[in-house]
Amino acid sequence: HARAAATDGGEPYRQVPYELQHPQPVAQHNSKSRHHAVDPGEDAVDACLKAGSFQARAEGKANGNETRAAGFYRKGVVGDWIHHFDDAALAAYNSHAAPLMAELGYDAPTAAAA
């Protein structure tokens, strides 16, 4: 995967967990920019954060409001995905993704959503 390819090729690798981007988006964006030797101005950072926000992607819907009317973007709450696994999704996750997720520091869901 990307980490192995980058490190095997001598490239610097940086993992940016999705959930860490929410509490301090400007700091995370600036940190990623420095990693890539980019010095974006304040206007560029603001434009990137607005364009990539949940509200922009979900047609104006605010975070925490669950509705499928806004298409693919369900709720905008970090980690909420784990509450929506049925038995089949949980089995697929455990057989395909759980080892990598554990390696990346994530806990595996233990039961399907009720």
PDB file of C-alpha atoms in Angstrom:
ATOM      1  CA  HIS A   1       0.000   0.000   0.000  1.00  0.00           C
ATOM      2  CA  ALA A   2       1.011   3.673  -0.086  1.00  0.00           C
ATOM      3  CA  ARG A   3       3.101   3.609   3.089  1.00  0.00           C
ATOM      4  CA  ALA A   4       5.191   0.635   1.930  1.00  0.00           C
ATOM      5  CA  ALA A   5       5.636   2.080  -1.549  1.00  0.00           C
ATOM      6  CA  ALA A   6       6.771   5.441  -0.180  1.00  0.00           C
ATOM      7  CA  THR A   7       9.166   4.072   2.400  1.00  0.00           C
ATOM      8  CA  ASP A   8      10.565   1.407   0.046  1.00  0.00           C
ATOM      9  CA  GLY A   9      11.286   4.152  -2.482  1.00  0.00           C
ATOM     10  CA  GLY A  10      12.934   6.383   0.107  1.00  0.00           C
ATOM     11  CA  GLU A  11      10.168   8.963   0.024  1.00  0.00           C
ATOM     12  CA  PRO A  12       8.987  10.610   3.248  1.00  0.00           C
ATOM     13  CA  TYR A  13       5.674   9.160   4.379  1.00  0.00           C
ATOM     14  CA  ARG A  14       3.120  10.965   6.463  1.00  0.00           C
ATOM     15  CA  GLN A  15      -0.128   9.489   7.715  1.00  0.00           C
ATOM     16  CA  VAL A  16      -2.866  12.031   8.441  1.00  0.00           C
ATOM     17  CA  PRO A  17      -5.782  10.464  10.299  1.00  0.00           C
ATOM     18  CA  TYR A  18      -9.113  11.893   9.210  1.00  0.00           C
ATOM     19  CA  GLU A  19     -10.318  12.433  12.766  1.00  0.00           C
ATOM     20  CA  LEU A  20      -7.329  14.638  13.636  1.00  0.00           C
ATOM     21  CA  GLN A  21      -8.222  17.085  10.887  1.00  0.00           C
ATOM     22  CA  HIS A  22     -11.489  18.122  12.538  1.00  0.00           C
ATOM     23  CA  PRO A  23     -10.482  19.695  15.851  1.00  0.00           C
ATOM     24  CA  GLN A  24      -7.712  21.849  14.334  1.00  0.00           C
ATOM     25  CA  PRO A  25      -8.177  22.010  10.562  1.00  0.00           C
ATOM     26  CA  VAL A  26      -5.935  25.043   9.961  1.00  0.00           C
ATOM     27  CA  ALA A  27      -3.038  23.564  11.940  1.00  0.00           C
ATOM     28  CA  GLN A  28      -3.390  20.199  10.167  1.00  0.00           C
ATOM     29  CA  HIS A  29      -3.566  21.858   6.741  1.00  0.00           C
ATOM     30  CA  ASN A  30      -0.477  23.961   7.470  1.00  0.00           C
ATOM     31  CA  SER A  31       1.392  20.914   8.762  1.00  0.00           C
ATOM     32  CA  LYS A  32       0.596  18.960   5.579  1.00  0.00           C
ATOM     33  CA  SER A  33       1.662  21.939   3.480  1.00  0.00           C
ATOM     34  CA  ARG A  34       5.028  22.137   5.266  1.00  0.00           C
ATOM     35  CA  HIS A  35       5.496  18.382   4.747  1.00  0.00           C
ATOM     36  CA  HIS A  36       5.140  18.958   1.002  1.00  0.00           C
ATOM     37  CA  ALA A  37       7.298  22.108   1.064  1.00  0.00           C
ATOM     38  CA  VAL A  38       4.342  24.305   0.142  1.00  0.00           C
ATOM     39  CA  ASP A  39       3.749  27.657   1.786  1.00  0.00           C
ATOM     40  CA  PRO A  40       0.102  28.519   1.100  1.00  0.00           C
ATOM     41  CA  GLY A  41      -1.181  31.915   2.066  1.00  0.00           C
ATOM     42  CA  GLU A  42      -4.014  32.351   4.528  1.00  0.00           C
ATOM     43  CA  ASP A  43      -6.506  32.842   1.681  1.00  0.00           C
ATOM     44  CA  ALA A  44      -5.472  29.546   0.062  1.00  0.00           C
ATOM     45  CA  VAL A  45      -5.835  27.659   3.354  1.00  0.00           C
ATOM     46  CA  ASP A  46      -9.266  29.176   3.929  1.00  0.00           C
ATOM     47  CA  ALA A  47     -10.386  28.320   0.386  1.00  0.00           C
ATOM     48  CA  CYS A  48      -9.178  24.701   0.727  1.00  0.00           C
ATOM     49  CA  LEU A  49     -10.899  24.207   4.066  1.00  0.00           C
ATOM     50  CA  LYS A  50     -14.180  25.706   2.840  1.00  0.00           C
ATOM     51  CA  ALA A  51     -14.155  23.658  -0.375  1.00  0.00           C
ATOM     52  CA  GLY A  52     -13.471  20.422   1.489  1.00  0.00           C
ATOM     53  CA  SER A  53     -15.848  21.013   4.381  1.00  0.00           C
ATOM     54  CA  PHE A  54     -18.697  18.642   5.119  1.00  0.00           C
ATOM     55  CA  GLN A  55     -21.189  21.462   4.632  1.00  0.00           C
ATOM     56  CA  ALA A  56     -19.829  22.231   1.154  1.00  0.00           C
ATOM     57  CA  ARG A  57     -19.751  18.560   0.159  1.00  0.00           C
ATOM     58  CA  ALA A  58     -23.203  17.767   1.578  1.00  0.00           C
ATOM     59  CA  GLU A  59     -25.035  20.568  -0.223  1.00  0.00           C
ATOM     60  CA  GLY A  60     -25.182  22.900   2.785  1.00  0.00           C
ATOM     61  CA  LYS A  61     -26.152  20.314   5.402  1.00  0.00           C
ATOM     62  CA  ALA A  62     -24.677  21.006   8.850  1.00  0.00           C
ATOM     63  CA  ASN A  63     -22.588  18.375  10.664  1.00  0.00           C
ATOM     64  CA  GLY A  64     -24.595  16.006  12.859  1.00  0.00           C
ATOM     65  CA  ASN A  65     -27.805  16.179  10.812  1.00  0.00           C
ATOM     66  CA  GLU A  66     -28.523  12.761   9.390  1.00  0.00           C
ATOM     67  CA  THR A  67     -30.387  12.774   6.136  1.00  0.00           C
ATOM     68  CA  ARG A  68     -29.779  10.916   2.913  1.00  0.00           C
ATOM     69  CA  ALA A  69     -31.199  13.806   0.881  1.00  0.00           C
ATOM     70  CA  ALA A  70     -27.697  15.231   0.517  1.00  0.00           C
ATOM     71  CA  GLY A  71     -26.466  12.119  -1.282  1.00  0.00           C
ATOM     72  CA  PHE A  72     -23.311  10.260  -0.277  1.00  0.00           C
ATOM     73  CA  TYR A  73     -22.431  12.391   2.764  1.00  0.00           C
ATOM     74  CA  ARG A  74     -24.457  10.954   5.629  1.00  0.00           C
ATOM     75  CA  LYS A  75     -23.786  12.841   8.849  1.00  0.00           C
ATOM     76  CA  GLY A  76     -20.394  14.519   9.072  1.00  0.00           C
ATOM     77  CA  VAL A  77     -19.499  13.082  12.483  1.00  0.00           C
ATOM     78  CA  VAL A  78     -16.055  11.550  12.904  1.00  0.00           C
ATOM     79  CA  GLY A  79     -16.281   7.836  13.738  1.00  0.00           C
ATOM     80  CA  ASP A  80     -20.034   7.545  13.205  1.00  0.00           C
ATOM     81  CA  TRP A  81     -19.502   4.951  10.453  1.00  0.00           C
ATOM     82  CA  ILE A  82     -18.990   2.274  13.070  1.00  0.00           C
ATOM     83  CA  HIS A  83     -22.617   2.594  14.196  1.00  0.00           C
ATOM     84  CA  HIS A  84     -23.949   1.659  10.763  1.00  0.00           C
ATOM     85  CA  PHE A  85     -22.447  -1.794  10.160  1.00  0.00           C
ATOM     86  CA  ASP A  86     -24.862  -4.662   9.739  1.00  0.00           C
ATOM     87  CA  ASP A  87     -23.660  -8.257  10.212  1.00  0.00           C
ATOM     88  CA  ALA A  88     -22.497  -8.568   6.593  1.00  0.00           C
ATOM     89  CA  ALA A  89     -20.550  -5.274   6.701  1.00  0.00           C
ATOM     90  CA  LEU A  90     -18.958  -6.244  10.016  1.00  0.00           C
ATOM     91  CA  ALA A  91     -17.883  -9.627   8.610  1.00  0.00           C
ATOM     92  CA  ALA A  92     -16.413  -7.976   5.486  1.00  0.00           C
ATOM     93  CA  TYR A  93     -14.599  -5.377   7.597  1.00  0.00           C
ATOM     94  CA  ASN A  94     -13.147  -8.012   9.921  1.00  0.00           C
ATOM     95  CA  SER A  95     -11.925 -10.199   7.072  1.00  0.00           C
ATOM     96  CA  HIS A  96     -10.490  -7.449   4.855  1.00  0.00           C
ATOM     97  CA  ALA A  97      -9.790  -4.208   6.702  1.00  0.00           C
ATOM     98  CA  ALA A  98      -9.402  -5.024  10.401  1.00  0.00           C
ATOM     99  CA  PRO A  99      -5.712  -6.044  10.264  1.00  0.00           C
ATOM    100  CA  LEU A 100      -4.646  -2.837   8.521  1.00  0.00           C
ATOM    101  CA  MET A 101      -6.900  -0.689  10.711  1.00  0.00           C
ATOM    102  CA  ALA A 102      -5.372  -2.283  13.830  1.00  0.00           C
ATOM    103  CA  GLU A 103      -1.889  -1.628  12.449  1.00  0.00           C
ATOM    104  CA  LEU A 104      -2.891   2.014  12.002  1.00  0.00           C
ATOM    105  CA  GLY A 105      -4.109   2.216  15.602  1.00  0.00           C
ATOM    106  CA  TYR A 106      -7.857   1.809  15.219  1.00  0.00           C
ATOM    107  CA  ASP A 107     -10.073  -0.441  17.331  1.00  0.00           C
ATOM    108  CA  ALA A 108     -12.207  -2.935  15.479  1.00  0.00           C
ATOM    109  CA  PRO A 109     -15.968  -2.803  15.882  1.00  0.00           C
ATOM    110  CA  THR A 110     -17.086  -5.686  18.060  1.00  0.00           C
ATOM    111  CA  ALA A 111     -20.764  -5.923  17.126  1.00  0.00           C
ATOM    112  CA  ALA A 112     -23.055  -4.902  14.313  1.00  0.00           C
ATOM    113  CA  ALA A 113     -25.342  -1.911  14.851  1.00  0.00           C
ATOM    114  CA  ALA A 114     -28.648  -2.737  16.472  1.00  0.00           C
TER     115      ALA A 114
END
